[in-house]
Amino acid sequence: MSPRRVSHLVPVAALAAPLLGAIPARADDLPLDTIDVAGRRSREVAAPGLNLATPARSGSRLGLTPLETPASLDVIGGETIRARGQNTVEEAVTQNAVGITSVAGPGNGNLSFASRGFVGPSSVQQLYDGTRLYVGVGTVTFPFDTWSAERIEVLRGPASVLYGEGAIGGIINVVPKKPVFTAIGEARAAIGSDGVGRLALDSGGPVGEDLAYRINLSGNRADGWVKPDGDFRNLALSAAMTWRVTPDLTVSLSHDLGYNEPTRYWGSPLVGNRVPDRLRFTNYNIRDSQIAWFDNWTQLRTEWNPTADITVRNTAYRLSTERHWRDVEQYTYQPATGLIGRSDYIEIFHHEEQIGNRLDATFRGSLFGFKTSTVVGFDVNHIAFRRDSNAPFGGESAVDPFNPVPGSFINVAGTRTDIVSRTRQASVFAENRLEFSPQLALVTGVRYDAPTVAVNRPLAGAAFEKTFDSTSFRVGAVYTPVPDFALYAQYATAADPLGSLITTSVPQSQFRLATGEQVEAGAKGLFDDGRGEWTVAAYHIAKDNLLSPIPGRPTEVAQVGSQSSRGVEVAFAYQISDAWRIEANTALLKARYDTFSQNTDAGLVSFAGKVPVDVPQRVTNVWLAYAFAPGWVARVGVNDVGPVFSDFANTAKRPSYTLVNATLDWQVTPTSRLSLRGYNLTDQIYAVSGNPNSWLLGRPRSVELAYHVVF
């Protein structure tokens, strides 16, 4: 069954929270969720900056800080995200993390990223609170709203040793706000261009001495900037309770859901090599188009500390998703007629359920006189997935580019079940940190995965069952010659599925998983008594036996052979004075297909040496904050992304773009704030994603006015 359409969703969600332009002078000035019960700043809450001294679990299950981790890890505080007006996970990641870009579109759930030369959820894995959703047909639809995020952690480079196959480019982990034993309450409301309306609520606190809760609710709606049918609406709920059963035992139960009806816009057709201004705001979809996604995540977490040196954690979870698309998705300008040709009338339903459990135990002690920490554990999952579709997605029409008649959906083949899959996954993992001295530590890890995938294609009369096992490991060293300065190096291996693991096609099933390895070295440090932070990293990644999406046909892949990338990444944050703060990062890389030939109408064509599709070779972010008067803070952000190619041959080029965003905050009262936000202030026409025939454009210049209150 498809999700029922919500016809009247209350306007919702956005506004920046606390002023982050200067270091707060007192605990009372800190955001509420950065204060522990004693009124001190918590070490485990992400603040502005790189958070090199903040413990994180995305780069290591040992709870190391980024300074102690032999890898590149970004920790982006939730309050920083909201203060910069970033309402979506896509905005928060691409405008803050180092070198991460978006290739979002309705077909992949508006959540698809590129990192270190590798693209899509099969190479850049996405987690929610440390738990992964096994991706079917390249689509991830939750989480999408940043209101409930305590922080977002981004690990760049191979992460299969931590989370299994599908993470050679890295992982993105959205960590939600947790129950607190100090009463808190926040709310915000916003209105903006194109009928934007947002509302959000955050409430938490104790229920007796041993029970605490947290509830976050947010919703957004807009009329949209493309016409017709450019509107969107969504709703996100996060609710959790924590019970301190004993001083050594804590149990937490959480449930998160998201309902999302995104803009039913699939792109703007190219005329020549650009989208003309006159076509920028026109939507060429059909009148009865529909997109709706409904996700549910339930998790039961238990943490037991029988001694000061032993921690046992268990997470049991159930994840489910229901999705529906009904659209015409390909648009091509036809010079002979001057019309826009439309093709790929697609209707698809996704039904997915994942039930799993993860158990790990951490032991701290000594080995041969050296201080050591070790975590061992296992992960098991059962995933059921079904797709109903009208494949092979026929239907064609042509419309006037300036006065299109939308028309109705054409269903040539009829919508039927075409994929049924069952996946049984099991893995074991271990990680160790061994301190040879206070200055030198060795971090190692290993993981063995054995997912068994059974796929039935009823319409094709084909089926298979196969175990895609893999072993990944990491060896890294961290040398800290002086406090707050670390040198590191690591070698890591990874495995990626050939497409989406649980929907592996019958032809793909004859291959093994793609494999890869990375060598990385870098340095990190803090200076000026912690007011400044910096990181430098250099890496080389090679990946073999991979497949790549065919441009313009996102549900199909081609075997690429081998691919590599090497690059340098730099990040910097500094509280210049009480009034000025700067954060900046840049990533430069050289990504190439090393071995890649494809059969075409002209015969076998080699694309060796070409840049991979959707991979920019430079990305830069800069944020400058200025507290220019008591109660006032201005921020300006620049997001610069280099050009990318939409085809294997590198003949269809999408140009570079530079986005300028800004916010202006006024602290009206000690508990309320008014914020003015501007997005894409130069009104640049730019493509988030695309193919050789059309570009999916980013939003034009827009403004929002938001009000935030703490109670």
CSV table of C-alpha atoms in Angstrom, one decimal, residues 82-521:
chain,number,residue,atom,x,y,z
A,82,ARG,CA,20.7,25.3,13.2
A,83,ALA,CA,22.4,28.6,13.8
A,84,ARG,CA,23.5,28.5,10.1
A,85,GLY,CA,20.0,27.9,8.9
A,86,GLN,CA,20.7,24.4,7.6
A,87,ASN,CA,17.3,22.7,7.7
A,88,THR,CA,18.2,19.5,5.9
A,89,VAL,CA,20.9,16.9,6.4
A,90,GLU,CA,22.0,17.5,2.9
A,91,GLU,CA,22.7,21.2,3.6
A,92,ALA,CA,24.4,20.5,6.9
A,93,VAL,CA,26.8,17.9,5.5
A,94,THR,CA,27.7,19.6,2.3
A,95,GLN,CA,28.2,23.1,3.8
A,96,ASN,CA,30.2,22.0,6.8
A,97,ALA,CA,32.0,18.7,6.3
A,98,VAL,CA,35.2,18.6,4.4
A,99,GLY,CA,34.9,17.6,0.7
A,100,ILE,CA,31.4,16.1,0.8
A,101,THR,CA,29.0,17.0,-2.0
A,102,SER,CA,25.4,16.2,-2.8
A,103,VAL,CA,24.0,14.3,-5.8
A,104,ALA,CA,20.5,14.3,-4.3
A,105,GLY,CA,17.4,13.7,-6.4
A,106,PRO,CA,13.9,12.3,-5.8
A,107,GLY,CA,15.0,8.9,-7.1
A,108,ASN,CA,17.6,8.4,-4.4
A,109,GLY,CA,15.6,9.9,-1.6
A,110,ASN,CA,17.2,13.3,-1.8
A,111,LEU,CA,20.0,11.8,0.3
A,112,SER,CA,23.0,10.8,-1.8
A,113,PHE,CA,26.6,12.0,-1.4
A,114,ALA,CA,30.0,12.0,-3.0
A,115,SER,CA,33.2,11.7,-0.9
A,116,ARG,CA,36.8,11.2,-1.9
A,117,GLY,CA,35.9,10.4,-5.5
A,118,PHE,CA,33.1,7.8,-4.7
A,119,VAL,CA,29.4,8.4,-5.1
A,120,GLY,CA,26.1,7.1,-3.8
A,121,PRO,CA,24.8,5.2,-0.7
A,122,SER,CA,26.7,2.0,-1.8
A,123,SER,CA,30.0,3.9,-1.3
A,124,VAL,CA,29.1,6.7,1.2
A,125,GLN,CA,27.1,4.9,3.9
A,126,GLN,CA,24.4,6.7,6.0
A,127,LEU,CA,23.6,5.9,9.6
A,128,TYR,CA,21.1,7.1,12.1
A,129,ASP,CA,22.4,7.0,15.7
A,130,GLY,CA,25.0,4.5,14.6
A,131,THR,CA,22.6,2.1,12.9
A,132,ARG,CA,22.6,1.5,9.2
A,133,LEU,CA,19.6,0.9,7.0
A,134,TYR,CA,20.4,-1.6,4.3
A,135,VAL,CA,19.7,0.3,1.1
A,136,GLY,CA,17.4,-1.0,-1.6
A,137,VAL,CA,17.8,0.3,-5.2
A,138,GLY,CA,20.0,3.1,-4.1
A,139,THR,CA,17.5,5.0,-2.0
A,140,VAL,CA,17.8,6.5,1.5
A,141,THR,CA,14.9,8.7,2.8
A,142,PHE,CA,15.6,9.2,6.5
A,143,PRO,CA,16.7,11.2,8.4
A,144,PHE,CA,16.1,14.5,6.4
A,145,ASP,CA,15.5,17.2,9.1
A,146,THR,CA,18.2,18.6,11.4
A,147,TRP,CA,16.0,19.8,14.2
A,148,SER,CA,16.4,16.6,16.2
A,149,ALA,CA,20.1,16.2,15.5
A,150,GLU,CA,22.5,16.6,18.5
A,151,ARG,CA,25.4,16.4,16.0
A,152,ILE,CA,26.4,14.9,12.6
A,153,GLU,CA,29.6,12.9,12.4
A,154,VAL,CA,31.3,12.4,9.1
A,155,LEU,CA,34.1,9.8,8.7
A,156,ARG,CA,35.9,10.3,5.4
A,157,GLY,CA,37.6,7.3,3.8
A,158,PRO,CA,36.9,3.5,4.2
A,159,ALA,CA,34.7,2.6,7.1
A,160,SER,CA,33.8,-1.1,6.3
A,161,VAL,CA,35.9,-2.2,9.3
A,162,LEU,CA,33.2,-0.5,11.5
A,163,TYR,CA,30.0,-0.7,9.5
A,164,GLY,CA,30.4,-3.4,6.8
A,165,GLU,CA,30.3,-3.2,3.1
A,166,GLY,CA,29.3,0.0,1.3
A,167,ALA,CA,31.5,2.6,2.9
A,168,ILE,CA,34.7,3.1,0.9
A,169,GLY,CA,34.1,6.8,0.5
A,170,GLY,CA,33.0,7.2,4.2
A,171,ILE,CA,30.0,7.4,6.4
A,172,ILE,CA,27.5,10.0,7.6
A,173,ASN,CA,26.0,9.4,11.0
A,174,VAL,CA,23.2,11.6,12.3
A,175,VAL,CA,23.1,11.4,16.1
A,176,PRO,CA,19.8,12.5,17.6
A,177,LYS,CA,19.2,14.5,20.8
A,178,LYS,CA,19.1,12.3,23.9
A,179,PRO,CA,16.9,12.3,27.0
A,180,VAL,CA,18.2,14.7,29.7
A,181,PHE,CA,17.8,14.9,33.5
A,182,THR,CA,17.5,18.7,33.4
A,183,ALA,CA,14.2,20.1,32.2
A,184,ILE,CA,14.6,21.9,28.8
A,185,GLY,CA,12.2,23.3,26.3
A,186,GLU,CA,12.6,25.0,22.9
A,187,ALA,CA,10.4,26.0,20.0
A,188,ARG,CA,10.8,27.8,16.8
A,189,ALA,CA,8.7,29.0,13.9
A,190,ALA,CA,9.6,30.4,10.5
A,191,ILE,CA,8.1,31.8,7.3
A,192,GLY,CA,9.8,32.5,4.1
A,193,SER,CA,9.9,32.8,0.3
A,194,ASP,CA,7.7,30.6,-1.8
A,195,GLY,CA,5.3,30.0,1.0
A,196,VAL,CA,7.8,28.4,3.3
A,197,GLY,CA,6.4,27.6,6.8
A,198,ARG,CA,8.2,25.8,9.6
A,199,LEU,CA,7.4,24.8,13.2
A,200,ALA,CA,9.4,22.8,15.7
A,201,LEU,CA,9.4,21.8,19.3
A,202,ASP,CA,12.0,20.2,21.6
A,203,SER,CA,11.0,19.1,25.1
A,204,GLY,CA,13.0,17.0,27.6
A,205,GLY,CA,13.6,16.4,31.3
A,206,PRO,CA,13.2,14.0,34.2
A,207,VAL,CA,10.2,11.9,35.1
A,208,GLY,CA,11.2,11.0,38.7
A,209,GLU,CA,14.8,10.4,39.8
A,210,ASP,CA,15.7,7.6,37.4
A,211,LEU,CA,13.6,8.3,34.2
A,212,ALA,CA,14.1,11.0,31.6
A,213,TYR,CA,12.5,11.8,28.2
A,214,ARG,CA,13.1,13.8,25.1
A,215,ILE,CA,10.6,14.6,22.3
A,216,ASN,CA,11.4,16.5,19.1
A,217,LEU,CA,8.7,17.3,16.6
A,218,SER,CA,9.3,19.3,13.4
A,219,GLY,CA,7.5,19.9,10.2
A,220,ASN,CA,8.0,22.0,7.0
A,221,ARG,CA,5.9,23.0,4.1
A,222,ALA,CA,6.2,25.3,1.1
A,223,ASP,CA,4.5,26.1,-2.2
A,224,GLY,CA,7.8,25.7,-3.9
A,225,TRP,CA,9.9,27.6,-6.5
A,226,VAL,CA,9.0,25.5,-9.6
A,227,LYS,CA,5.5,25.6,-11.0
A,228,PRO,CA,3.2,23.7,-11.1
A,229,ASP,CA,3.4,21.1,-8.3
A,230,GLY,CA,6.6,22.4,-6.7
A,231,ASP,CA,5.2,22.2,-3.2
A,232,PHE,CA,6.6,20.0,-0.5
A,233,ARG,CA,5.6,19.0,3.1
A,234,ASN,CA,7.2,16.8,5.7
A,235,LEU,CA,6.9,15.8,9.3
A,236,ALA,CA,9.6,14.3,11.7
A,237,LEU,CA,9.1,12.9,15.2
A,238,SER,CA,11.8,11.7,17.6
A,239,ALA,CA,10.9,10.4,21.0
A,240,ALA,CA,13.1,8.7,23.5
A,241,MET,CA,13.1,7.6,27.2
A,242,THR,CA,16.1,6.6,29.4
A,243,TRP,CA,15.7,4.6,32.5
A,244,ARG,CA,18.6,4.3,35.0
A,245,VAL,CA,17.7,0.9,36.3
A,246,THR,CA,20.8,0.8,38.6
A,247,PRO,CA,23.9,3.0,38.8
A,248,ASP,CA,25.5,0.5,36.4
A,249,LEU,CA,22.6,-0.3,34.1
A,250,THR,CA,20.8,2.1,31.7
A,251,VAL,CA,18.0,1.2,29.3
A,252,SER,CA,16.8,3.6,26.5
A,253,LEU,CA,13.9,3.2,24.1
A,254,SER,CA,13.5,5.5,21.1
A,255,HIS,CA,11.2,5.8,18.2
A,256,ASP,CA,11.7,8.0,15.2
A,257,LEU,CA,9.4,8.5,12.2
A,258,GLY,CA,9.5,10.7,9.1
A,259,TYR,CA,6.8,11.4,6.6
A,260,ASN,CA,8.0,13.2,3.5
A,261,GLU,CA,6.3,14.5,0.4
A,262,PRO,CA,9.2,16.2,-1.5
A,263,THR,CA,8.9,18.5,-4.4
A,264,ARG,CA,7.8,16.5,-7.5
A,265,TYR,CA,10.5,18.0,-9.6
A,266,TRP,CA,13.0,15.8,-11.6
A,267,GLY,CA,15.0,18.5,-13.4
A,268,SER,CA,15.1,21.1,-16.1
A,269,PRO,CA,15.9,20.3,-19.7
A,270,LEU,CA,19.2,21.5,-21.2
A,271,VAL,CA,19.1,23.6,-24.4
A,272,GLY,CA,22.6,23.4,-25.7
A,273,ASN,CA,24.7,23.1,-22.6
A,274,ARG,CA,22.6,25.1,-20.1
A,275,VAL,CA,19.2,25.6,-18.7
A,276,PRO,CA,17.7,28.9,-20.1
A,277,ASP,CA,16.4,31.4,-17.6
A,278,ARG,CA,12.9,31.1,-19.1
A,279,LEU,CA,12.8,27.4,-18.2
A,280,ARG,CA,14.3,27.6,-14.8
A,281,PHE,CA,11.1,27.7,-12.8
A,282,THR,CA,9.0,25.4,-15.0
A,283,ASN,CA,8.1,21.9,-13.8
A,284,TYR,CA,7.6,19.3,-16.6
A,285,ASN,CA,6.1,16.6,-14.4
A,286,ILE,CA,2.6,15.2,-14.9
A,287,ARG,CA,-0.5,16.5,-13.2
A,288,ASP,CA,-1.1,13.4,-11.1
A,289,SER,CA,2.5,12.9,-10.0
A,290,GLN,CA,3.1,11.7,-6.5
A,291,ILE,CA,6.1,11.1,-4.2
A,292,ALA,CA,5.7,10.0,-0.6
A,293,TRP,CA,8.1,8.3,1.8
A,294,PHE,CA,7.3,7.0,5.3
A,295,ASP,CA,10.0,5.7,7.6
A,296,ASN,CA,9.9,4.2,11.1
A,297,TRP,CA,12.9,3.5,13.4
A,298,THR,CA,12.6,1.8,16.8
A,299,GLN,CA,15.6,1.1,18.9
A,300,LEU,CA,16.1,-0.4,22.4
A,301,ARG,CA,19.5,0.3,23.8
A,302,THR,CA,21.0,-1.2,27.0
A,303,GLU,CA,24.4,-0.2,28.5
A,304,TRP,CA,25.8,-2.1,31.5
A,305,ASN,CA,29.0,-1.2,33.3
A,306,PRO,CA,29.7,-4.1,35.7
A,307,THR,CA,33.1,-2.6,36.5
A,308,ALA,CA,34.9,0.7,35.7
A,309,ASP,CA,36.9,-1.2,33.0
A,310,ILE,CA,34.1,-3.1,31.3
A,311,THR,CA,31.2,-1.7,29.2
A,312,VAL,CA,28.6,-3.9,27.5
A,313,ARG,CA,26.2,-2.3,25.0
A,314,ASN,CA,23.3,-3.9,23.1
A,315,THR,CA,21.1,-2.3,20.5
A,316,ALA,CA,18.0,-4.1,19.2
A,317,TYR,CA,16.1,-2.3,16.4
A,318,ARG,CA,13.4,-2.5,13.8
A,319,LEU,CA,13.5,-0.2,10.7
A,320,SER,CA,10.8,0.0,8.1
A,321,THR,CA,10.1,2.1,5.1
A,322,GLU,CA,7.3,2.6,2.6
A,323,ARG,CA,7.9,4.7,-0.5
A,324,HIS,CA,5.9,5.6,-3.6
A,325,TRP,CA,6.8,7.4,-6.8
A,326,ARG,CA,4.6,8.1,-9.8
A,327,ASP,CA,6.2,10.5,-12.3
A,328,VAL,CA,7.6,11.1,-15.7
A,329,GLU,CA,11.3,11.5,-15.0
A,330,GLN,CA,13.3,12.2,-18.2
A,331,TYR,CA,13.2,15.5,-20.1
A,332,THR,CA,15.0,16.1,-23.4
A,333,TYR,CA,14.9,19.2,-25.6
A,334,GLN,CA,14.2,18.3,-29.2
A,335,PRO,CA,15.8,20.9,-31.5
A,336,ALA,CA,13.9,19.7,-34.6
A,337,THR,CA,10.5,20.4,-33.0
A,338,GLY,CA,11.4,22.9,-30.3
A,339,LEU,CA,9.5,20.7,-27.8
A,340,ILE,CA,10.4,18.9,-24.6
A,341,GLY,CA,10.3,15.2,-25.0
A,342,ARG,CA,9.3,13.3,-21.9
A,343,SER,CA,10.0,9.6,-21.2
A,344,ASP,CA,10.3,7.1,-18.4
A,345,TYR,CA,6.8,7.2,-17.0
A,346,ILE,CA,7.7,5.4,-13.7
A,347,GLU,CA,5.6,4.1,-10.8
A,348,ILE,CA,7.5,2.4,-8.0
A,349,PHE,CA,6.6,1.2,-4.5
A,350,HIS,CA,9.2,0.2,-1.9
A,351,HIS,CA,8.3,-2.0,1.1
A,352,GLU,CA,11.2,-2.7,3.4
A,353,GLU,CA,11.6,-4.1,6.9
A,354,GLN,CA,14.9,-4.6,8.8
A,355,ILE,CA,15.1,-6.3,12.2
A,356,GLY,CA,18.5,-6.5,13.8
A,357,ASN,CA,20.7,-6.6,16.9
A,358,ARG,CA,24.2,-5.3,17.7
A,359,LEU,CA,26.1,-6.4,20.8
A,360,ASP,CA,29.6,-5.2,21.8
A,361,ALA,CA,31.7,-5.2,24.9
A,362,THR,CA,34.6,-2.9,25.7
A,363,PHE,CA,37.5,-3.9,28.0
A,364,ARG,CA,40.0,-1.5,29.4
A,365,GLY,CA,43.2,-2.6,31.1
A,366,SER,CA,46.9,-3.4,30.3
A,367,LEU,CA,48.7,-5.8,28.0
A,368,PHE,CA,52.4,-6.5,28.7
A,369,GLY,CA,52.5,-3.4,30.8
A,370,PHE,CA,50.9,-1.2,28.1
A,371,LYS,CA,47.5,0.5,28.5
A,372,THR,CA,45.0,-0.9,26.1
A,373,SER,CA,41.2,-0.8,25.2
A,374,THR,CA,39.5,-3.5,23.2
A,375,VAL,CA,36.0,-3.8,21.8
A,376,VAL,CA,34.5,-7.0,20.4
A,377,GLY,CA,31.0,-7.6,19.1
A,378,PHE,CA,28.6,-9.0,16.5
A,379,ASP,CA,25.8,-7.6,14.3
A,380,VAL,CA,22.9,-9.6,12.9
A,381,ASN,CA,20.1,-8.4,10.6
A,382,HIS,CA,17.2,-9.8,8.6
A,383,ILE,CA,16.0,-7.6,5.8
A,384,ALA,CA,12.8,-8.1,3.7
A,385,PHE,CA,12.4,-5.9,0.6
A,386,ARG,CA,9.8,-5.8,-2.1
A,387,ARG,CA,9.5,-3.5,-5.1
A,388,ASP,CA,6.4,-3.1,-7.2
A,389,SER,CA,6.9,-1.2,-10.5
A,390,ASN,CA,5.7,-0.7,-14.0
A,391,ALA,CA,9.1,-1.7,-15.5
A,392,PRO,CA,10.4,-1.3,-18.2
A,393,PHE,CA,9.0,2.2,-17.6
A,394,GLY,CA,7.6,3.0,-21.0
A,395,GLY,CA,5.5,5.9,-22.2
A,396,GLU,CA,6.5,9.1,-24.1
A,397,SER,CA,5.0,12.5,-24.7
A,398,ALA,CA,6.1,16.0,-25.9
A,399,VAL,CA,5.2,19.4,-24.4
A,400,ASP,CA,5.7,23.0,-25.2
A,401,PRO,CA,8.7,24.3,-23.2
A,402,PHE,CA,7.0,27.6,-22.3
A,403,ASN,CA,3.4,26.4,-21.8
A,404,PRO,CA,3.5,22.7,-21.0
A,405,VAL,CA,0.3,20.8,-20.6
A,406,PRO,CA,1.1,18.4,-17.8
A,407,GLY,CA,-1.1,15.5,-18.9
A,408,SER,CA,-1.6,12.3,-16.9
A,409,PHE,CA,0.4,9.3,-16.0
A,410,ILE,CA,0.9,6.7,-18.7
A,411,ASN,CA,1.2,3.2,-17.4
A,412,VAL,CA,2.1,1.0,-20.3
A,413,ALA,CA,3.2,-2.3,-18.6
A,414,GLY,CA,1.1,-2.0,-15.4
A,415,THR,CA,2.4,-1.9,-11.9
A,416,ARG,CA,3.4,-5.4,-10.6
A,417,THR,CA,5.9,-6.9,-8.1
A,418,ASP,CA,9.2,-7.2,-9.8
A,419,ILE,CA,11.7,-7.6,-7.0
A,420,VAL,CA,11.4,-9.7,-3.8
A,421,SER,CA,14.5,-10.1,-1.7
A,422,ARG,CA,15.4,-11.6,1.7
A,423,THR,CA,18.8,-10.9,3.3
A,424,ARG,CA,20.3,-12.6,6.3
A,425,GLN,CA,23.3,-10.7,7.6
A,426,ALA,CA,25.8,-11.6,10.3
A,427,SER,CA,29.1,-10.1,11.2
A,428,VAL,CA,31.8,-10.1,13.9
A,429,PHE,CA,34.1,-7.2,14.7
A,430,ALA,CA,36.9,-6.2,17.0
A,431,GLU,CA,38.9,-3.1,17.6
A,432,ASN,CA,41.9,-2.3,19.8
A,433,ARG,CA,43.9,0.7,21.0
A,434,LEU,CA,47.3,0.0,22.4
A,435,GLU,CA,49.3,2.8,24.1
A,436,PHE,CA,53.1,2.1,23.8
A,437,SER,CA,53.7,5.4,25.6
A,438,PRO,CA,51.6,8.5,26.4
A,439,GLN,CA,52.7,9.8,23.0
A,440,LEU,CA,52.3,6.8,20.8
A,441,ALA,CA,49.2,4.6,20.2
A,442,LEU,CA,48.3,1.9,17.7
A,443,VAL,CA,44.7,1.5,16.6
A,444,THR,CA,43.7,-1.7,14.8
A,445,GLY,CA,40.4,-3.2,13.8
A,446,VAL,CA,38.9,-6.1,11.8
A,447,ARG,CA,35.5,-7.1,10.7
A,448,TYR,CA,34.0,-10.1,8.9
A,449,ASP,CA,30.7,-9.8,7.2
A,450,ALA,CA,28.6,-12.7,5.7
A,451,PRO,CA,25.3,-11.4,4.2
A,452,THR,CA,23.3,-14.0,2.3
A,453,VAL,CA,21.1,-12.4,-0.3
A,454,ALA,CA,18.2,-14.2,-2.0
A,455,VAL,CA,16.5,-12.2,-4.8
A,456,ASN,CA,13.6,-13.3,-6.9
A,457,ARG,CA,12.6,-11.4,-10.1
A,458,PRO,CA,9.1,-12.7,-10.8
A,459,LEU,CA,8.6,-10.9,-14.1
A,460,ALA,CA,11.9,-12.1,-15.5
A,461,GLY,CA,11.5,-15.6,-14.1
A,462,ALA,CA,15.0,-15.3,-12.5
A,463,ALA,CA,16.3,-15.8,-9.0
A,464,PHE,CA,19.5,-16.4,-7.1
A,465,GLU,CA,20.8,-16.9,-3.5
A,466,LYS,CA,24.4,-16.0,-2.7
A,467,THR,CA,26.6,-15.1,0.3
A,468,PHE,CA,28.7,-12.0,-0.3
A,469,ASP,CA,31.2,-12.4,2.5
A,470,SER,CA,34.1,-9.9,3.0
A,471,THR,CA,36.8,-9.1,5.5
A,472,SER,CA,38.0,-5.5,6.2
A,473,PHE,CA,40.7,-4.3,8.5
A,474,ARG,CA,42.4,-1.1,9.6
A,475,VAL,CA,45.8,-0.4,11.1
A,476,GLY,CA,46.7,3.1,12.2
A,477,ALA,CA,49.1,4.9,14.5
A,478,VAL,CA,48.8,8.2,16.3
A,479,TYR,CA,51.9,10.0,17.6
A,480,THR,CA,51.4,13.0,19.9
A,481,PRO,CA,54.8,14.5,20.5
A,482,VAL,CA,53.3,17.4,22.5
A,483,PRO,CA,49.8,17.9,23.9
A,484,ASP,CA,47.1,19.0,21.5
A,485,PHE,CA,49.2,18.0,18.4
A,486,ALA,CA,48.9,14.6,16.7
A,487,LEU,CA,50.5,13.0,13.7
A,488,TYR,CA,48.8,9.9,12.3
A,489,ALA,CA,48.9,7.3,9.5
A,490,GLN,CA,46.7,4.4,8.6
A,491,TYR,CA,46.0,1.6,6.1
A,492,ALA,CA,42.5,0.4,5.6
A,493,THR,CA,40.6,-1.9,3.4
A,494,ALA,CA,36.9,-1.9,2.4
A,495,ALA,CA,34.2,-3.7,0.4
A,496,ASP,CA,31.4,-2.2,-1.6
A,497,PRO,CA,28.3,-3.9,-3.1
A,498,LEU,CA,27.7,-4.1,-6.8
A,499,GLY,CA,24.9,-1.6,-6.7
A,500,SER,CA,22.6,-2.0,-3.7
A,501,LEU,CA,23.4,-5.2,-1.8
A,502,ILE,CA,19.8,-6.3,-0.9
A,503,THR,CA,18.6,-5.7,-4.5
A,504,THR,CA,21.6,-7.1,-6.4
A,505,SER,CA,20.5,-8.0,-9.9
A,506,VAL,CA,20.9,-11.5,-11.3
A,507,PRO,CA,23.7,-10.5,-13.7
A,508,GLN,CA,25.5,-8.7,-10.8
A,509,SER,CA,25.3,-11.9,-8.6
A,510,GLN,CA,28.0,-13.6,-10.6
A,511,PHE,CA,30.6,-11.1,-9.3
A,512,ARG,CA,32.2,-10.7,-5.9
A,513,LEU,CA,31.9,-7.5,-3.9
A,514,ALA,CA,34.1,-4.6,-5.1
A,515,THR,CA,37.2,-4.2,-2.9
A,516,GLY,CA,39.3,-1.2,-2.1
A,517,GLU,CA,42.2,0.0,0.1
A,518,GLN,CA,43.3,3.4,1.4
A,519,VAL,CA,46.6,4.8,2.6
A,520,GLU,CA,46.2,8.1,4.6
A,521,ALA,CA,48.5,10.3,6.6
